[in-house]
Amino acid sequence: MLGGKIYLTSMNLIADLWPLALLVLLTTLLTEWATKAGKFPYWIGRKILHFVAVGSCALAVRMTDDLNSLFWLILPVWLLLFYLIATNKLMRDERGRPAWGIVWFPFAYLILLWFYAQEPRWIYLSMLILAISDPLATIFGKLFGKLKYSLSGEPKSLTGNAAFSISCLVILSYSVPYHFEYGFIHDFGLFLYLIVILLTVAEALGSYGSDNLHIPLFAIWLLSDPQDLTMLSPVIVVLMLAIPFIWLTVRSQKLTLGAAITATLLAIIVTFKSGSYLPLLPLIFFFGSSLLLEKIFPTKVLSDSKDRRSRDIMQVMANGGVYGAIFLFLPELTREFIGVSQTGKVAVSLYEAQRESVVLGRFLLGMGLVSLAVATADTWASTIGKRFAKTAFDPFRWQKVPAGLSGGISLPGTLAALLGSVGIASFLYLLLPDWRLIIPHLIMISIAGFGGMLVDSFLGSRLQRQYFYAGRWHDTPPDSGTPGQTRGLSWMTNDVVNLVSIMLVCGTLGLIFLLR
């Protein structure tokens, strides 16, 4: 009986959507043939397919009400597409590399179908922006763009940015009033311009197809909870401060342009979701203290190929990305008690009325602090250890190593890691003042941050890529020639180690929270 019902549902879905599926299939075959035959450049074929395929995904949610079945219908198609790209049996880009961008948009689509199945209008608008605005940015940039720049590796143009912004504004202007109840927003135009600016920046940060993933996810996050958009004042202030921040950090060579913009986006996300400036303070503390320690305690030891260079996007995301991602899932109720004494009558009544939401919000704030505690502990340990310790000890290989080598632990570095972790944990009092059992929570965050530093050391010792030359192991390859030996994974850089260690610690805490 159940099998028959599933079969009938699938047949009904296919009957509704087969014209779209046929259109995408024919477009794929035609563009593949045309690009290989030299009928037109590869990028034109890619954008034609992008418009048809992503546009069909947008239309599909308007042509059927069964988004759950649509998810299970798209999933095997995405897996097949992933296999074809990974095995080089389908389209490659101009440089002969696998066209992974084609894989990212159906993956984003699956995420939207899974988490927003009850709100197809959000999915429709998010995919429509990706279908229209993204290819227009490429087309206008390729044909008319003269002022080029690169934030994450792929050339972009101001002309392309303008095309993306204008088309996105047109889509939202015509679509949003018919899909959402935004009557409570006093300045609807300001709301639209804010979304367009943020999406344009997100598109500019994308490279080699990654924007196919983060544009629809970012768009649906901005549109999915219109109540969030009443809290525009803190975001506007952050945007105003962003210009001098970007100028100063890029001019002083502390951050690359892409990294400065990424850091600004993280600040906007945190402020936007929390409705407060307070959660920015731990980020500012991490960034400011890291720069200050490097200035006060300079060292000639290079533990990474990026040492003494401007921090790039990957470094910003490796250290602060998890903190920003956690705020994406922050319950709306959390705004009511950030920075508010929990002994107050309002806070107590909120706690009693919506206990689960409050507990989740408190936990996520704590886990966000843990992510920064790990990053701060590792950064302080590395900076102080390289400056004050001549040698370190690698407990995971049970041997002495030069100070600064990944996996090595020294007494000065260990003490600095503990202080850095405690420093971040202390911000819990600002976010949740007077909360019951505040000291135990501070201790737990400090321990988790310090433990994350040890996880980072383990990954650095056992998995990070290292090179043997000049009689010892190094984290960086030689300036000339080839190293005698290598160990670790080729893709496991210091940035990846930092990100994975933070994710492992936070993921473990999240699992404990779910199983409590």
XYZ file of C-alpha atoms in Angstrom:
516
model
C 0.000 0.000 0.000
C 2.784 2.405 1.003
C 4.869 1.420 -2.019
C 1.945 2.072 -4.319
C 1.396 5.504 -2.789
C 5.065 6.420 -3.225
C 4.981 5.190 -6.819
C 1.840 7.205 -7.554
C 3.343 10.340 -5.992
C 6.515 9.941 -8.050
C 4.559 9.474 -11.254
C 2.486 12.579 -10.556
C 5.631 14.591 -9.888
C 7.284 13.387 -13.083
C 4.109 14.170 -15.025
C 4.230 17.735 -13.700
C 7.923 18.365 -14.255
C 8.926 16.326 -17.305
C 8.922 19.371 -19.644
C 11.478 21.101 -17.415
C 13.610 17.959 -17.153
C 13.557 17.525 -20.934
C 14.499 21.174 -21.448
C 17.494 20.878 -19.108
C 18.641 17.621 -20.738
C 18.433 19.036 -24.266
C 20.201 22.234 -23.219
C 22.992 20.227 -21.592
C 23.540 18.108 -24.700
C 23.372 21.070 -27.084
C 25.739 23.287 -25.107
C 28.166 20.402 -24.608
C 28.187 19.730 -28.348
C 28.401 23.401 -29.287
C 31.341 24.164 -27.002
C 33.299 21.112 -28.123
C 32.567 21.932 -31.775
C 33.728 25.501 -31.285
C 30.377 27.069 -32.162
C 30.720 29.542 -29.303
C 33.024 30.049 -26.291
C 32.745 27.731 -23.337
C 31.623 30.465 -20.950
C 28.602 31.289 -23.127
C 27.520 27.653 -23.167
C 28.005 27.457 -19.427
C 25.824 30.509 -18.794
C 23.089 29.290 -21.154
C 22.966 26.001 -19.278
C 23.112 27.854 -15.960
C 20.103 30.020 -16.855
C 18.014 27.085 -18.082
C 18.930 24.607 -15.327
C 18.719 26.976 -12.355
C 15.641 28.677 -13.791
C 13.970 25.275 -14.125
C 14.723 24.579 -10.473
C 13.044 27.865 -9.558
C 9.974 27.079 -11.675
C 9.727 23.524 -10.332
C 8.749 24.720 -6.859
C 5.910 26.714 -8.443
C 4.654 23.741 -10.482
C 4.343 21.221 -7.659
C 3.343 21.254 -4.008
C 5.225 18.072 -3.135
C 8.686 19.453 -2.382
C 9.590 16.427 -0.272
C 9.245 14.136 -3.288
C 11.069 16.717 -5.405
C 14.024 16.478 -3.007
C 14.252 12.701 -3.434
C 13.889 13.077 -7.189
C 16.735 15.621 -7.414
C 19.092 13.766 -5.035
C 20.051 10.872 -7.399
C 20.375 13.348 -10.279
C 22.830 15.387 -8.209
C 24.800 12.274 -7.238
C 25.052 11.275 -10.913
C 26.139 14.788 -11.858
C 28.752 14.755 -9.091
C 30.117 11.456 -10.426
C 30.259 12.697 -14.029
C 32.128 15.867 -13.071
C 34.502 14.059 -10.703
C 35.398 11.501 -13.387
C 35.823 14.156 -16.116
C 32.967 12.753 -18.198
C 31.050 16.008 -18.363
C 31.829 19.681 -18.971
C 35.218 21.131 -18.096
C 36.021 24.819 -17.804
C 38.220 26.926 -20.092
C 41.352 25.748 -18.311
C 40.463 22.088 -18.602
C 39.485 21.705 -14.947
C 36.291 19.949 -13.778
C 33.351 22.389 -13.837
C 32.418 22.033 -10.167
C 30.138 25.054 -10.338
C 27.570 22.858 -12.089
C 27.516 20.618 -9.022
C 27.089 23.374 -6.437
C 23.730 24.805 -7.488
C 21.774 21.503 -7.258
C 23.438 20.905 -3.897
C 22.200 24.317 -2.722
C 18.787 23.441 -4.162
C 18.683 20.237 -2.113
C 19.514 22.196 1.044
C 16.687 24.640 0.337
C 14.207 21.839 -0.373
C 15.145 20.065 2.859
C 15.072 23.026 5.248
C 12.490 25.292 3.581
C 10.000 22.815 2.126
C 7.136 24.656 3.833
C 8.024 27.941 2.129
C 8.480 27.396 -1.634
C 8.280 31.154 -2.289
C 11.671 31.646 -0.621
C 13.200 28.848 -2.670
C 11.720 30.312 -5.858
C 13.150 33.791 -5.287
C 16.581 32.547 -4.174
C 16.988 30.309 -7.218
C 15.572 33.001 -9.530
C 18.266 35.450 -8.403
C 20.925 32.820 -9.062
C 19.395 31.948 -12.456
C 19.239 35.520 -13.766
C 21.575 37.839 -11.869
C 24.619 35.565 -11.711
C 24.909 34.895 -15.476
C 24.205 38.573 -16.239
C 27.150 39.519 -14.024
C 29.424 37.222 -16.030
C 28.102 38.292 -19.437
C 28.394 42.035 -18.790
C 31.722 41.565 -17.047
C 33.172 39.581 -19.948
C 31.853 41.881 -22.677
C 32.083 45.327 -21.124
C 34.107 45.069 -17.916
C 37.355 47.033 -17.958
C 38.023 47.588 -14.260
C 38.944 44.118 -12.997
C 39.699 42.932 -9.479
C 40.026 39.610 -7.673
C 38.920 38.870 -4.123
C 39.159 35.082 -4.063
C 41.064 34.038 -7.171
C 38.598 34.608 -10.020
C 38.594 37.959 -11.877
C 35.500 40.106 -11.309
C 34.500 43.496 -12.699
C 32.579 46.532 -11.485
C 30.424 46.282 -14.621
C 29.475 42.739 -13.687
C 28.711 43.856 -10.128
C 26.421 46.572 -11.474
C 24.589 44.078 -13.712
C 24.097 41.723 -10.772
C 22.861 44.512 -8.481
C 20.408 46.034 -10.964
C 18.906 42.708 -12.039
C 18.668 41.539 -8.436
C 16.937 44.784 -7.444
C 14.438 44.395 -10.301
C 13.655 40.792 -9.309
C 13.127 41.688 -5.666
C 11.160 44.865 -6.433
C 8.644 42.960 -8.525
C 8.567 39.740 -6.531
C 8.921 40.539 -2.833
C 5.737 42.646 -2.418
C 3.685 39.786 -3.846
C 5.258 37.095 -1.714
C 5.847 38.587 1.707
C 4.105 40.621 4.353
C 6.559 43.466 4.830
C 4.131 46.164 5.855
C 5.863 46.647 9.201
C 9.111 47.782 7.547
C 8.972 51.574 7.442
C 11.539 52.003 4.674
C 10.934 49.170 2.242
C 13.429 50.618 -0.242
C 16.204 50.542 2.366
C 15.377 46.911 3.042
C 15.696 46.004 -0.659
C 18.926 47.955 -1.135
C 20.476 46.276 1.899
C 19.709 42.804 0.543
C 21.012 43.731 -2.922
C 24.275 45.095 -1.487
C 24.870 41.989 0.622
C 24.097 39.611 -2.263
C 26.353 41.592 -4.614
C 29.229 41.333 -2.155
C 28.555 37.596 -1.794
C 28.704 37.198 -5.585
C 31.945 39.181 -5.753
C 33.533 36.851 -3.186
C 32.633 33.735 -5.171
C 35.176 31.969 -7.334
C 35.046 29.141 -9.852
C 31.402 28.290 -9.262
C 31.266 28.537 -5.465
C 28.758 31.395 -5.767
C 26.283 28.818 -7.104
C 26.225 27.494 -3.555
C 26.393 30.537 -1.327
C 24.214 33.004 -3.299
C 20.942 31.020 -2.930
C 21.767 30.077 0.664
C 22.573 33.677 1.567
C 19.497 34.956 -0.288
C 17.075 32.625 1.453
C 18.622 33.454 4.816
C 18.039 37.165 4.208
C 14.478 36.652 2.965
C 13.283 33.810 5.164
C 12.684 35.759 8.368
C 11.376 39.239 7.573
C 11.143 40.047 11.292
C 14.943 40.014 11.363
C 14.992 42.918 8.941
C 13.420 45.304 11.429
C 16.795 45.314 13.185
C 18.525 47.379 10.502
C 20.167 50.046 12.659
C 23.144 47.956 13.909
C 23.740 46.624 10.398
C 23.756 50.117 8.905
C 26.335 51.220 11.477
C 28.508 48.196 10.635
C 28.228 49.032 6.928
C 29.303 52.610 7.630
C 32.319 51.408 9.618
C 33.149 48.799 6.966
C 34.654 51.321 4.547
C 37.353 52.676 6.911
C 37.952 49.146 8.257
C 38.547 47.727 4.783
C 40.723 50.684 3.771
C 42.894 50.556 6.897
C 43.398 46.786 7.004
C 44.193 46.526 3.295
C 46.460 49.586 3.295
C 48.389 48.306 6.323
C 48.631 44.876 4.639
C 46.961 43.118 7.547
C 44.228 41.700 5.302
C 43.782 41.201 1.594
C 40.822 43.004 0.044
C 38.855 39.748 -0.135
C 39.661 38.941 3.487
C 38.601 42.419 4.658
C 35.269 42.128 2.839
C 34.766 38.610 4.213
C 35.425 39.853 7.755
C 32.878 42.620 7.168
C 30.301 40.073 6.010
C 30.894 38.035 9.158
C 30.330 41.164 11.249
C 27.100 41.898 9.358
C 25.808 38.353 9.860
C 26.569 38.405 13.584
C 24.993 41.839 14.070
C 22.037 41.043 11.830
C 21.058 37.855 13.639
C 21.760 39.015 17.177
C 20.394 42.549 16.855
C 23.284 43.728 19.027
C 26.878 44.897 18.770
C 27.954 42.826 21.770
C 28.631 39.566 19.857
C 31.108 41.498 17.697
C 33.376 42.086 20.691
C 34.834 38.534 20.799
C 35.638 38.804 17.068
C 37.295 42.184 17.597
C 39.225 40.796 20.581
C 40.524 37.840 18.556
C 41.553 39.934 15.566
C 42.976 42.831 17.574
C 44.890 40.690 20.065
C 46.396 38.579 17.271
C 47.711 41.676 15.492
C 48.928 43.203 18.751
C 50.874 40.117 19.817
C 52.520 39.862 16.398
C 53.523 43.520 16.665
C 54.861 43.284 20.222
C 56.546 39.883 19.834
C 57.863 39.673 16.256
C 59.712 36.532 15.215
C 61.776 35.397 12.260
C 60.448 31.847 12.496
C 58.073 30.968 9.648
C 55.603 28.238 10.593
C 53.428 28.736 7.529
C 53.886 29.937 3.958
C 51.442 32.775 4.726
C 53.381 34.109 7.718
C 54.170 37.833 7.496
C 51.741 38.173 4.598
C 48.312 39.768 4.502
C 45.681 37.394 5.834
C 43.502 36.005 3.036
C 39.883 34.841 2.835
C 40.692 31.278 3.856
C 42.443 32.437 7.018
C 39.489 34.640 7.975
C 36.991 31.834 7.385
C 39.153 29.217 9.098
C 39.196 31.238 12.316
C 35.901 33.151 12.296
C 33.722 31.283 9.815
C 32.261 28.848 12.339
C 31.375 31.731 14.672
C 29.449 33.428 11.870
C 27.791 30.179 10.771
C 26.544 29.495 14.304
C 24.742 32.847 14.342
C 22.808 31.835 11.239
C 20.947 29.310 13.397
C 20.437 31.575 16.399
C 16.781 31.538 17.573
C 15.017 34.883 17.205
C 14.230 34.867 20.922
C 17.956 35.069 21.692
C 17.853 38.783 20.915
C 15.714 39.320 23.981
C 18.396 38.252 26.452
C 21.753 39.136 24.831
C 23.366 41.623 27.189
C 20.361 41.586 29.536
C 20.561 40.578 33.177
C 18.925 37.174 33.502
C 17.640 38.042 36.953
C 15.306 40.642 35.421
C 11.576 39.967 35.309
C 11.421 40.061 31.497
C 14.236 37.544 31.147
C 12.738 35.228 33.743
C 9.316 35.282 32.068
C 10.912 34.573 28.685
C 12.888 31.722 30.166
C 9.813 30.112 31.668
C 7.607 30.615 28.597
C 10.036 29.369 25.936
C 12.582 27.346 27.827
C 13.802 25.198 24.904
C 14.409 28.165 22.609
C 16.257 30.032 25.352
C 18.410 27.002 26.170
C 19.269 26.534 22.486
C 20.159 30.208 22.111
C 22.382 30.139 25.194
C 24.101 26.997 23.988
C 24.769 28.416 20.510
C 26.234 31.590 22.001
C 28.501 29.458 24.164
C 29.501 27.266 21.222
C 30.303 30.385 19.199
C 32.624 31.530 21.965
C 34.222 28.075 21.995
C 35.001 28.383 18.268
C 36.782 31.687 18.852
C 38.441 30.353 22.011
C 40.024 27.570 19.934
C 41.186 30.057 17.286
C 42.556 32.472 19.886
C 44.308 29.753 21.891
C 46.011 28.407 18.777
C 47.030 31.855 17.506
C 48.401 33.023 20.860
C 50.223 29.717 21.405
C 51.866 29.938 17.996
C 52.885 33.606 18.329
C 54.240 33.374 21.883
C 55.763 29.926 21.396
C 57.787 31.025 18.368
C 59.013 34.123 20.214
C 60.011 32.677 23.595
C 60.707 28.965 23.008
C 63.726 27.713 21.088
C 62.378 24.189 20.864
C 59.025 22.519 21.372
C 57.850 19.000 22.101
C 55.550 17.028 19.825
C 53.625 14.653 22.142
C 51.968 12.958 19.182
C 55.301 11.866 17.709
C 57.085 11.920 21.080
C 60.055 13.975 19.942
C 61.553 17.442 20.189
C 60.817 19.736 17.259
C 61.822 23.300 16.324
C 59.616 26.029 17.767
C 56.880 26.916 15.319
C 56.571 23.491 13.676
C 52.971 22.299 13.584
C 52.265 19.810 16.356
C 54.908 21.211 18.670
C 53.907 22.369 22.157
C 55.978 24.646 24.402
C 55.440 25.949 27.928
C 55.205 29.646 26.911
C 52.834 28.750 24.084
C 50.692 26.566 26.342
C 50.311 29.319 28.943
C 49.440 31.812 26.204
C 46.833 29.406 24.807
C 45.195 29.087 28.205
C 45.099 32.871 28.670
C 43.662 33.398 25.198
C 40.953 30.823 25.766
C 39.999 32.372 29.113
C 39.989 35.820 27.505
C 37.388 34.779 24.930
C 35.355 32.847 27.514
C 35.078 35.983 29.660
C 32.885 37.583 26.989
C 30.135 35.208 28.103
C 29.458 37.612 30.958
C 28.799 40.454 28.484
C 26.487 38.326 26.342
C 24.648 36.662 29.235
C 25.232 38.817 32.351
C 24.250 37.459 35.770
C 23.341 34.098 34.311
C 23.096 31.340 36.858
C 26.231 29.187 37.108
C 28.225 31.689 35.022
C 31.574 30.533 36.467
C 31.109 26.851 35.480
C 30.196 27.963 31.962
C 33.300 30.145 31.775
C 35.428 27.209 32.874
C 33.836 24.864 30.335
C 34.371 27.301 27.442
C 37.976 27.875 28.526
C 38.668 24.142 28.721
C 36.989 23.509 25.362
C 39.046 26.274 23.742
C 42.273 24.960 25.223
C 41.327 21.412 24.225
C 40.714 22.633 20.688
C 44.278 23.923 20.607
C 45.462 20.400 21.473
C 43.273 18.964 18.698
C 44.855 21.506 16.350
C 48.314 20.346 17.458
C 47.389 16.708 16.850
C 46.080 17.411 13.352
C 49.120 19.561 12.616
C 51.483 16.829 13.745
C 49.838 13.816 12.138
C 47.948 15.126 9.092
C 49.299 18.538 8.022
C 51.627 18.563 5.028
C 55.284 18.875 6.081
C 58.572 18.863 4.161
C 62.006 17.540 5.132
C 65.057 19.523 4.045
C 68.088 21.237 5.612
C 68.248 18.453 8.182
C 64.761 18.896 9.709
C 61.036 19.043 9.049
C 59.327 22.269 7.939
C 55.723 23.348 7.419
C 56.703 25.202 4.243
C 58.302 23.775 1.087
C 61.864 24.836 0.188
C 62.334 28.043 -1.798
C 64.091 26.065 -4.518
C 64.478 22.408 -5.376
C 62.409 19.583 -3.937
C 62.255 18.303 -0.343
C 63.836 14.966 0.473
C 60.664 13.652 2.105
C 57.107 14.742 2.708
C 54.462 13.595 5.153
C 50.822 14.385 5.804
C 47.979 15.060 3.391
C 48.693 17.322 0.432
C 45.532 19.389 0.987
C 45.873 19.653 4.773
C 47.251 23.178 5.126
C 47.476 25.135 8.355
C 44.206 26.909 7.518
C 42.420 23.603 6.992
C 43.828 22.304 10.288
C 42.481 25.375 12.100
C 39.036 25.027 10.533
C 38.783 21.267 11.097
C 39.878 21.501 14.739
C 37.238 24.171 15.449
C 34.558 22.148 13.659
C 35.498 18.974 15.536
C 35.281 20.650 18.943
C 32.026 22.471 18.156
C 30.571 19.387 16.485
C 31.355 17.301 19.560
C 29.689 19.867 21.811
C 26.678 19.963 19.509
C 26.353 16.180 19.624
C 26.548 16.201 23.422
C 23.850 18.893 23.505
C 21.542 16.861 21.257
C 22.047 13.683 23.301
C 21.694 15.389 26.688
